[in-house]
Amino acid sequence: MSAAGADWPEDFDTIRTGAIARGLGPNPIVYNDAIGGLRAGSPDGTGVSVVCGTGAATGARSRDGRIWHSSFWQVPQGAQQLGHLALQAVIQAELGIAPPTALASALLHHLNAPTIEAALHALTARSLPSRPDVKSLAKLLLDVAATGDSLAVGVVAAHGRALGDVALAAARRVGLVHEPFHLVLIGGVFRHPSPVLREAVVTRVREDAPDVNVIQAALEPAIGAVMLALEHISVAITPEVRANLQATAPPTDVFAT
């Protein structure tokens, strides 16, 4: 199992106990979900993963088997945080604190709102029975950054560098930073066509680890868990096995959160 919530030692114990109680085997193997993401993209299961979906996670594994995952050490997050950053940028531009940004018109269109104040009210009013999900603004932010809007580019690039900082910390934790290693970018946010976030992550990592091998994962982290399970029963992850997993994997929208 490659599980979200497998962070502290007692979490692993709880997940194992729960899996056994539900008849999932006498000795379940549990990894943090960032390690599943790493296995999904890395050809040999080693390196560093940056998983960026609704949230974010970073995992690392060395050739000698050392593992580290960011868990609650992870400060830069995924779409939820990027959505908040997009809204913050629009608010600051509207107040004259930051330069004007095309994010403003994109937000108005997205929410069908006449003004920024109306948009902010729609996102925050306590009296509304339901509110738009702020994580949906992450796509707007990446869309606008792709057009070259300076404020949006700055927000996305800064976030990418912060993700890169954690990736480097992960590499240091398992002794990889001074040698070539695989850097796996995985998760729904990295599937956005804009290269701004990906390039910012990679640029930051290459400042300290210039020989890193960047991999844009084609498989979801859940498929990495399948690979870890296969390896546990001595099935090698050959190119043929990987291709079969990719061909038979559920569509990506199954994993949307």
PDB file of C-alpha atoms in Angstrom, residues 89 91-101 151:
ATOM      1  CA  ALA A  89      -2.716  37.862  -6.358  1.00  0.00           C
ATOM      2  CA  ILE A  91      -6.899  40.757  -4.350  1.00  0.00           C
ATOM      3  CA  GLN A  92      -3.531  42.501  -4.155  1.00  0.00           C
ATOM      4  CA  ALA A  93      -3.862  43.752  -7.726  1.00  0.00           C
ATOM      5  CA  GLU A  94      -7.387  45.019  -7.054  1.00  0.00           C
ATOM      6  CA  LEU A  95      -6.158  46.900  -3.974  1.00  0.00           C
ATOM      7  CA  GLY A  96      -3.245  48.416  -5.882  1.00  0.00           C
ATOM      8  CA  ILE A  97      -0.673  46.535  -3.826  1.00  0.00           C
ATOM      9  CA  ALA A  98       0.470  44.476  -6.814  1.00  0.00           C
ATOM     10  CA  PRO A  99       0.480  45.262 -10.550  1.00  0.00           C
ATOM     11  CA  PRO A 100      -2.630  44.587 -12.651  1.00  0.00           C
ATOM     12  CA  THR A 101      -2.982  40.995 -13.795  1.00  0.00           C
ATOM     13  CA  LEU A 151       2.261  38.466 -11.817  1.00  0.00           C
TER      14      LEU A 151
END
